[in-house]
Amino acid sequence: MVSSNFQATDAGAAILTAGGSAADAAVAVASVLTVVEPYYSSVLGGDTWALYYDGGTRDVTSLNAVGPVGSKATLEDYTPRAGEYGMHQAILPGAWDGWMLWLRDHGELPLRQVLAPAIDIARAGYPVSSEMTFWLTQQEQDIRNSPQLSELYLRNGALVATGQAVTQPDLAATLEALATAYDDGAAAAGETTARHAAGIQAARDYFYRGPLAEAIVQYSDQFGGYLTLEDFARYEAELVAPISIDWADGIRVLQNPPNSQGIAMLQALNILKAEDWSGRSPAEPDVIHRQIEAVKLAFADRFAYVGDPDRTPVPVEELLSDDYAAQLRGRIDMGSAAEWPIEAGLDRQSSDTTTFHVTDSEGNAAAVTTSLGGQFLVVGDTGIHINERMKFMSVDPGNVNVVAPGATVRHTSNPYMVLRNGRPYLLGGNTGVDTQPQAQLQQFMSVVAFGLEPQEAVAQPRFVSTAFPASIFPHPADNILHVETSFPPAGIADLRARGHNIAVGVGIFGTANMIELSEDGTVAQIGAEPRNQTASGVVVP
């Protein structure tokens, strides 16, 4: 398994060693990340898209744990506050219900055991990493303006420094209360096989129809948010069918369906798959240019068609058809860079994230990307860092991703899974808002098309296009190609000659983690993000 923090990786490994499943380990990892990386994700205040391969049935399901916009929201009220910090940016947090679905269907261990590492670390404390120092600095003014955040992250009036300890007693108490709700629910079921399911339902109810919903709604009412008790009571995460394309040689790439933006990665790969990549290198300017231009076309379609599928149907089958991919492929000019506005192709009208991956000895596999957005806001004395996902919606009434009560946001999280002859081959993800499908495509190509190992793939210099409206308000389309400082100078010169407006060393490049599995299902290779000092991968015997 692999994650962005060694404490989370260690927790997941301990759960696997104790007989837990990939689902148990995933929830343990996500819970520890909630504690040690509160700026990235939260099992309680955030949202999640994830893919799960069941080693027994060989089926893959996609977990949609993204809650709706609160029912008090209106476009008129939200628009003047769209760029402001606050509780009005939070959609209903869906992650917890999604994690409980995984444990209900695939878990082997009681919830208390799964949450124990996170509870222990939250109570005892953990050292501040250099990554955490960076993010706290970015959020310093918001921290100083919040009594809850100040208590957590200030020492004698200064931000906690790298190496200092942070404890989260309120968060520990909340996780403990959820574990107790599970225990009580399981006990009430008696000595039956339904104990685990009853305990999981009790933990779901404690959050969505009990004290935590009440606390979040009270805070929302106090500070101008849009969430109601009714919103919480009727919410349920979903297990849905993934979407996919065939690459070649029995390789199938799976993604999360809309309202996730994962379709953008699949569209770009569908454009690229007809090319002969043998003998090529990921650093060749022609290779890079073709990938960039394919990504731009995919993102133009994302902007035009991808939103809440319950409100505006998304033409998934058409967007992923081979005929349509051929049409888009013909629009790529190898000598010239396309710029926004880029027309959508169909004839229609219309970091602040973390990623981790787990496999177990039974052949189960989990690819996860879970997020808060970028806001740093704690709800009262719950210890819950809440999301800011409303900032990812449009205030343009004609946009498919427009703010509306009960709508679901076009979500940026989109981990991927690759099957080879029906069995897991690659599990991967990359953080960073609109960077995600682009960098994931680069890592997939590095391994599958160019033969690199996963660690080499995640270490490759990344390039990120912004030739489309950004996901986060105010949604600029900058027409800039961002490349890392390690990018080859000759490649930069070549791409500039084709018309790419290049910025070196600035941009959201995100963090990536990847697992490659051999044909027999054992872990062959792990790729842990080298840009992140705390990233860690481990093979559990």
XYZ file of C-alpha atoms in Angstrom:
541
model
C 0.000 0.000 0.000
C 1.043 3.615 -0.489
C -0.082 6.996 0.844
C 1.148 10.549 1.294
C 2.063 10.071 4.974
C 4.098 7.333 6.649
C 1.856 7.292 9.732
C -1.174 6.566 7.554
C 0.724 3.907 5.609
C 1.831 2.284 8.857
C -1.752 2.294 10.154
C -3.054 0.650 6.996
C -0.304 -1.967 7.100
C -1.142 -2.783 10.733
C -4.803 -3.272 9.821
C -3.875 -5.644 6.985
C -1.583 -7.591 9.310
C -4.440 -7.889 11.817
C -6.611 -9.587 9.194
C -8.380 -6.559 7.832
C -9.409 -6.170 4.204
C -8.317 -3.517 1.724
C -11.492 -1.640 2.708
C -10.596 -1.742 6.414
C -7.078 -0.547 5.644
C -8.356 2.219 3.366
C -10.600 3.616 6.109
C -7.741 3.427 8.606
C -5.460 5.284 6.197
C -8.092 7.928 5.438
C -8.763 8.431 9.150
C -5.094 8.943 10.007
C -4.696 11.333 7.072
C -7.625 13.273 8.534
C -5.503 13.818 11.627
C -2.012 14.383 10.211
C -2.992 16.161 6.962
C -6.044 18.205 7.974
C -5.430 20.619 5.091
C -5.978 17.870 2.496
C -8.865 15.630 3.472
C -11.287 14.504 6.157
C -13.260 11.297 6.640
C -15.829 13.477 8.419
C -15.911 16.869 6.679
C -14.886 15.990 3.139
C -15.959 13.992 0.125
C -14.576 10.996 -1.743
C -14.474 9.218 -5.063
C -12.876 5.771 -4.981
C -12.711 2.477 -6.871
C -12.860 -0.977 -5.274
C -11.996 -4.291 -6.886
C -13.566 -7.281 -5.135
C -11.152 -10.192 -5.386
C -13.971 -12.715 -4.929
C -16.422 -11.481 -7.535
C -13.839 -9.674 -9.719
C -16.259 -6.751 -9.902
C -15.233 -3.095 -9.671
C -17.486 -0.511 -8.047
C -17.098 3.239 -7.860
C -17.814 4.952 -4.557
C -19.642 8.257 -4.923
C -19.413 9.865 -1.490
C -20.010 13.458 -2.545
C -22.881 15.239 -0.836
C -25.210 17.814 -2.395
C -25.417 21.567 -2.079
C -27.441 22.506 0.995
C -31.141 23.080 0.453
C -30.922 26.656 1.778
C -28.591 27.687 -1.042
C -29.708 30.041 -3.778
C -27.734 31.433 -6.668
C -28.752 34.937 -5.631
C -27.432 34.557 -2.078
C -24.274 32.659 -2.997
C -23.056 34.741 -5.960
C -21.851 37.823 -4.038
C -20.081 35.505 -1.550
C -18.600 33.099 -4.092
C -15.025 34.220 -3.499
C -15.273 34.572 0.283
C -14.088 32.254 3.046
C -16.754 30.701 5.226
C -19.256 27.999 6.061
C -21.364 28.935 3.025
C -18.707 27.189 0.882
C -19.480 23.762 2.381
C -21.594 21.138 0.665
C -22.986 18.293 2.737
C -19.967 16.149 3.727
C -20.455 12.743 2.127
C -17.195 10.941 2.856
C -18.191 9.263 6.134
C -21.223 7.545 4.646
C -19.123 6.289 1.770
C -16.496 4.829 4.058
C -19.240 3.108 6.045
C -20.606 1.540 2.856
C -17.181 0.069 2.147
C -16.920 -1.322 5.673
C -20.460 -2.697 5.521
C -19.848 -4.536 2.258
C -16.127 -5.348 2.431
C -14.955 -4.831 6.018
C -13.720 -7.580 8.329
C -12.887 -5.686 11.528
C -14.957 -3.685 14.039
C -14.965 0.074 13.510
C -13.182 0.783 16.783
C -10.179 -1.248 15.644
C -10.109 0.509 12.280
C -10.273 3.986 13.864
C -7.875 3.223 16.734
C -4.691 4.497 15.000
C -6.307 7.828 14.143
C -7.775 8.252 17.632
C -4.429 7.475 19.249
C -2.494 9.906 17.041
C -5.084 12.670 17.499
C -4.838 12.328 21.273
C -1.093 11.787 21.649
C -0.073 14.242 18.950
C 2.127 14.105 15.886
C 5.084 16.165 14.626
C 4.391 18.917 12.143
C 5.885 18.075 8.737
C 7.457 20.576 6.358
C 4.442 20.091 4.070
C 2.127 20.996 6.931
C 4.212 24.073 7.741
C 3.768 25.247 4.150
C -0.004 24.813 4.215
C -0.419 26.429 7.613
C 1.500 29.441 6.346
C -0.864 29.703 3.383
C -3.847 29.693 5.764
C -2.328 31.832 8.526
C -4.864 34.663 8.448
C -7.819 32.278 8.554
C -6.182 30.429 11.441
C -5.725 33.648 13.405
C -9.350 34.617 12.782
C -10.709 31.327 14.152
C -10.641 30.425 17.870
C -10.759 26.705 17.050
C -7.915 26.865 14.520
C -5.851 29.164 16.726
C -6.055 26.682 19.566
C -4.874 23.900 17.308
C -2.161 25.581 15.281
C -0.795 28.578 17.241
C 1.786 28.431 20.033
C 2.416 31.668 21.942
C 0.946 33.620 19.050
C 3.042 31.940 16.333
C 2.219 29.129 13.939
C 3.467 25.735 15.013
C 6.826 25.019 13.428
C 8.158 21.911 11.719
C 8.808 19.250 14.334
C 6.473 20.685 16.966
C 3.605 18.494 18.138
C -0.063 19.021 17.305
C -2.860 17.273 19.160
C -6.521 17.178 18.126
C -8.518 16.185 21.235
C -11.889 17.290 19.816
C -11.381 15.200 16.693
C -10.303 12.238 18.832
C -13.488 12.568 20.871
C -15.635 12.675 17.730
C -13.995 9.555 16.276
C -14.340 7.841 19.660
C -18.058 8.694 19.736
C -18.519 7.126 16.297
C -16.707 3.976 17.443
C -18.982 3.841 20.500
C -22.065 4.249 18.308
C -20.858 1.244 16.302
C -20.283 -0.784 19.489
C -23.751 0.038 20.829
C -25.446 -0.743 17.527
C -23.623 -4.062 17.180
C -24.458 -5.019 20.779
C -28.149 -4.270 20.224
C -28.162 -6.771 17.339
C -27.254 -9.570 19.765
C -25.225 -12.625 18.850
C -26.126 -12.615 15.168
C -24.305 -12.298 11.879
C -25.956 -8.886 11.533
C -23.842 -7.325 14.286
C -21.352 -5.668 11.965
C -24.011 -4.267 9.628
C -26.010 -2.979 12.607
C -22.920 -1.314 14.039
C -22.108 0.351 10.730
C -25.667 1.647 10.390
C -25.483 3.070 13.914
C -22.259 4.911 13.021
C -23.918 6.284 9.880
C -26.928 7.417 11.870
C -24.795 9.056 14.572
C -23.270 11.254 11.889
C -26.172 11.941 9.526
C -29.195 11.643 11.781
C -27.708 12.345 15.182
C -25.371 14.554 17.220
C -22.846 15.341 14.495
C -25.470 16.456 11.979
C -26.989 18.634 14.683
C -23.629 20.206 15.530
C -22.740 20.907 11.892
C -26.162 22.378 11.088
C -26.083 24.561 14.196
C -22.692 25.902 13.114
C -23.943 26.332 9.540
C -26.943 28.343 10.730
C -24.751 30.489 12.954
C -22.278 31.348 10.196
C -24.407 31.675 7.084
C -24.189 28.177 5.637
C -26.809 26.309 3.640
C -27.058 22.886 5.310
C -30.155 21.559 7.089
C -30.984 18.541 9.236
C -33.210 17.305 6.429
C -30.251 17.413 4.028
C -28.283 15.157 6.369
C -31.178 12.816 7.140
C -31.892 11.975 3.509
C -28.282 11.676 2.321
C -26.787 8.310 1.392
C -23.556 7.656 -0.469
C -23.745 5.412 -3.529
C -21.890 2.505 -5.057
C -22.135 3.039 -8.806
C -20.738 1.497 -11.962
C -17.381 2.879 -13.105
C -16.776 4.115 -16.631
C -13.930 2.750 -18.747
C -12.097 2.499 -22.035
C -10.056 -0.300 -23.581
C -6.427 0.639 -24.217
C -4.735 -2.418 -25.793
C -3.644 -5.986 -25.045
C -6.316 -6.713 -22.459
C -5.730 -3.441 -20.616
C -8.842 -1.618 -19.462
C -8.730 1.786 -17.745
C -11.496 2.497 -15.217
C -12.559 5.834 -13.829
C -15.289 7.336 -11.700
C -18.375 8.505 -13.617
C -19.794 12.032 -13.658
C -20.213 14.046 -11.510
C -16.486 13.184 -11.176
C -14.177 14.704 -13.787
C -12.539 11.290 -14.310
C -14.038 11.089 -17.796
C -11.482 13.707 -18.910
C -8.603 11.291 -18.331
C -10.393 8.547 -20.281
C -11.211 10.860 -23.184
C -7.611 11.988 -23.505
C -6.341 8.406 -23.371
C -8.887 7.396 -25.993
C -7.464 10.075 -28.297
C -3.902 8.895 -27.658
C -4.349 5.134 -27.882
C -4.245 4.969 -31.693
C -0.660 6.297 -31.730
C 2.290 3.887 -31.970
C 4.243 4.626 -28.784
C 6.871 1.906 -29.184
C 10.420 3.193 -28.885
C 9.231 6.606 -27.695
C 10.210 8.510 -24.565
C 7.981 10.520 -22.172
C 10.416 13.462 -22.518
C 10.055 13.848 -26.314
C 8.442 17.183 -27.277
C 6.159 15.477 -29.828
C 4.968 13.068 -27.127
C 4.347 15.873 -24.657
C 2.615 18.122 -27.185
C 0.231 15.371 -28.270
C -0.707 14.631 -24.657
C -1.262 18.312 -23.879
C -3.496 18.840 -26.894
C -5.525 15.708 -26.124
C -6.025 16.964 -22.552
C -7.233 20.353 -23.804
C -9.905 18.748 -25.972
C -11.046 16.529 -23.114
C -11.292 19.499 -20.735
C -13.268 21.509 -23.267
C -15.837 18.720 -23.187
C -15.665 18.566 -19.397
C -16.574 22.248 -19.274
C -19.436 21.830 -21.728
C -21.037 18.580 -20.618
C -19.961 17.350 -17.168
C -22.042 18.355 -14.152
C -24.718 16.777 -11.986
C -26.008 13.906 -14.175
C -29.346 13.932 -12.345
C -29.976 17.491 -13.562
C -28.223 17.569 -16.918
C -27.578 14.181 -18.570
C -23.909 13.662 -19.442
C -23.343 11.969 -22.852
C -20.807 9.486 -21.473
C -21.199 6.865 -24.200
C -20.694 9.412 -26.971
C -17.772 11.124 -25.254
C -15.956 7.792 -24.828
C -16.733 6.304 -28.227
C -13.860 5.405 -30.550
C -15.483 7.334 -33.407
C -15.571 10.497 -31.322
C -11.962 9.944 -30.208
C -10.931 9.738 -33.859
C -12.765 12.997 -34.549
C -10.930 14.765 -31.709
C -7.617 13.221 -32.745
C -7.995 14.862 -36.118
C -8.238 18.279 -34.476
C -4.711 18.100 -33.018
C -2.170 20.262 -34.856
C 1.315 18.950 -34.090
C 2.875 22.299 -34.955
C 0.595 24.587 -32.996
C -0.815 24.862 -29.468
C -4.574 25.301 -29.135
C -5.802 28.081 -26.832
C -9.047 28.702 -24.992
C -11.770 29.129 -26.105
C -11.769 25.606 -27.502
C -15.059 24.334 -28.868
C -16.614 21.218 -27.414
C -16.795 18.449 -29.964
C -20.357 17.118 -29.764
C -23.203 18.701 -31.658
C -25.213 19.558 -28.529
C -26.401 22.470 -26.408
C -25.565 22.624 -23.182
C -4.356 20.519 -3.571
C -6.222 20.311 -1.139
C -6.688 16.594 -1.887
C -4.958 13.319 -1.035
C -4.690 10.030 -2.892
C -3.767 6.551 -1.633
C -4.052 2.940 -2.711
C -4.348 -0.426 -0.956
C -4.324 -4.095 -1.908
C -4.750 -7.130 0.327
C -3.926 -10.840 0.288
C -7.414 -11.765 -0.920
C -6.970 -9.882 -4.177
C -9.074 -6.868 -3.182
C -7.831 -3.461 -4.288
C -8.782 0.133 -3.471
C -7.860 3.318 -5.356
C -8.855 6.424 -3.425
C -8.826 10.185 -3.860
C -10.465 12.151 -1.067
C -10.568 15.867 -0.475
C -11.657 18.971 1.410
C -10.950 21.614 -1.197
C -8.584 24.275 0.090
C -10.494 25.951 2.921
C -9.295 25.666 6.528
C -12.379 25.772 8.760
C -13.209 23.708 11.866
C -16.846 23.179 12.890
C -17.285 24.191 16.537
C -15.937 21.684 19.050
C -16.334 18.648 16.769
C -12.749 18.853 15.497
C -14.121 18.402 11.969
C -12.371 20.333 9.202
C -15.158 21.066 6.716
C -14.975 21.201 2.913
C -15.258 24.219 0.598
C -16.638 22.417 -2.420
C -19.102 25.177 -3.384
C -16.151 27.146 -4.791
C -15.946 24.480 -7.488
C -19.386 25.394 -8.844
C -20.353 28.060 -11.353
C -22.473 31.155 -10.736
C -23.335 31.309 -14.458
C -26.990 30.213 -14.818
C -26.216 28.661 -18.198
C -23.397 26.439 -16.964
C -24.014 22.709 -16.401
C -22.202 23.007 -13.053
C -24.240 25.927 -11.708
C -25.024 26.371 -7.999
C -28.478 25.084 -7.052
C -29.982 23.600 -3.880
C -29.542 19.824 -3.897
C -27.174 19.844 -6.886
C -23.951 17.847 -6.843
C -20.739 19.574 -7.823
C -18.594 18.570 -10.775
C -16.015 16.929 -8.555
C -12.301 17.049 -9.242
C -11.356 13.820 -7.405
C -10.898 10.894 -9.785
C -8.543 8.042 -8.854
C -8.106 5.439 -11.567
C -7.696 1.688 -11.757
C -6.271 -0.304 -14.640
C -7.189 -3.943 -15.173
C -5.056 -6.383 -17.155
C -7.056 -9.381 -18.337
C -9.682 -8.618 -15.715
C -7.339 -8.291 -12.719
C -5.855 -5.186 -11.082
C -2.710 -3.925 -12.797
C -2.343 -0.260 -11.763
C -3.899 1.779 -8.965
C -3.158 5.464 -9.196
C -4.064 9.019 -8.459
C -2.658 12.535 -8.464
C -3.859 15.451 -6.372
C -4.219 19.071 -7.436
C -7.681 20.083 -8.707
C -7.487 20.177 -12.548
C -4.011 18.653 -12.465
C -5.460 15.279 -11.532
C -6.571 13.797 -14.891
C -3.579 15.367 -16.645
C -0.859 14.049 -14.343
C -2.579 10.676 -14.018
C -2.540 10.372 -17.787
C 1.206 11.133 -17.771
C 1.857 8.454 -15.145
C -0.269 5.869 -16.955
C 1.577 6.584 -20.203
C 4.962 6.408 -18.464
C 4.268 2.872 -17.222
C 2.064 1.357 -19.927
C 3.329 3.084 -23.078
C 6.959 3.814 -22.152
C 7.821 0.965 -19.770
C 8.884 2.947 -16.721
C 8.541 1.629 -13.179
C 5.939 3.334 -10.940
C 8.542 5.213 -8.889
C 10.060 6.570 -12.094
C 6.596 7.458 -13.370
C 5.580 9.553 -10.359
C 9.014 11.236 -10.341
C 8.773 12.375 -13.983
C 8.603 16.187 -14.459
C 4.926 17.145 -14.715
C 3.266 19.509 -17.150
C -0.156 21.027 -16.535
C -2.288 22.951 -19.006
C -4.730 25.717 -18.020
C -6.241 26.191 -21.490
C -9.781 25.795 -20.120
C -11.845 27.348 -17.296
C -10.430 26.307 -13.923
C -12.571 24.347 -11.475
C -12.182 26.861 -8.635
C -13.953 30.229 -8.586
C -13.521 32.610 -10.421
C -12.724 29.906 -13.030
C -9.992 31.621 -15.083
C -8.748 30.131 -18.366
C -5.108 31.263 -18.366
C -3.840 29.470 -21.494
C -0.581 28.705 -19.689
C 1.402 25.479 -19.799
C 2.969 24.999 -16.374
C 6.079 22.804 -16.205
C 8.255 21.820 -13.272
C 11.765 23.211 -12.934
C 13.245 19.794 -13.719
C 11.675 19.880 -17.181
C 14.341 19.592 -19.946
C 15.255 23.057 -21.329
C 15.361 21.750 -24.910
C 11.802 20.487 -24.524
C 10.654 23.860 -23.202
C 12.208 25.627 -26.202
C 10.547 23.212 -28.633
C 7.126 23.599 -27.029
C 7.429 27.394 -26.980
C 8.154 27.270 -30.708
C 4.793 25.519 -31.186
C 3.011 28.369 -29.398
C 2.789 27.074 -25.827
C 2.860 29.895 -23.261
C 5.116 28.234 -20.672
C 5.589 29.076 -16.996
C 8.449 27.195 -15.344
C 8.303 26.132 -11.709
C 4.953 27.690 -10.835
C 1.632 25.866 -10.849
C -0.277 23.117 -9.077
C 1.611 19.913 -9.839
C 0.077 17.902 -7.003
C 1.290 14.693 -5.431
C 0.986 11.197 -6.858
C 1.026 7.641 -5.553
C 0.832 4.437 -7.576
C 0.823 0.660 -7.183
C 1.631 -1.788 -9.977
C 0.525 -5.395 -9.547
C 2.034 -8.379 -11.284
C -0.090 -10.796 -13.279
C -0.575 -13.108 -10.285
C -1.866 -10.247 -8.114
C 1.159 -9.695 -5.886
C 2.516 -6.163 -5.450
C 5.310 -5.742 -7.953
C 6.162 -2.053 -7.614
C 5.186 0.997 -5.538
C 5.537 4.620 -6.565
C 5.473 7.086 -3.631
C 5.541 10.817 -4.264
C 9.194 12.006 -4.051
C 8.076 15.657 -3.815
C 6.447 14.873 -0.466
C 8.836 14.090 2.396
C 6.196 12.120 4.316
C 4.986 9.856 1.474
C 5.447 6.158 2.132
C 4.712 2.794 0.572
C 4.996 -0.688 2.025
C 4.443 -4.256 0.893
C 2.624 -6.246 3.585
C 3.468 -9.979 3.505
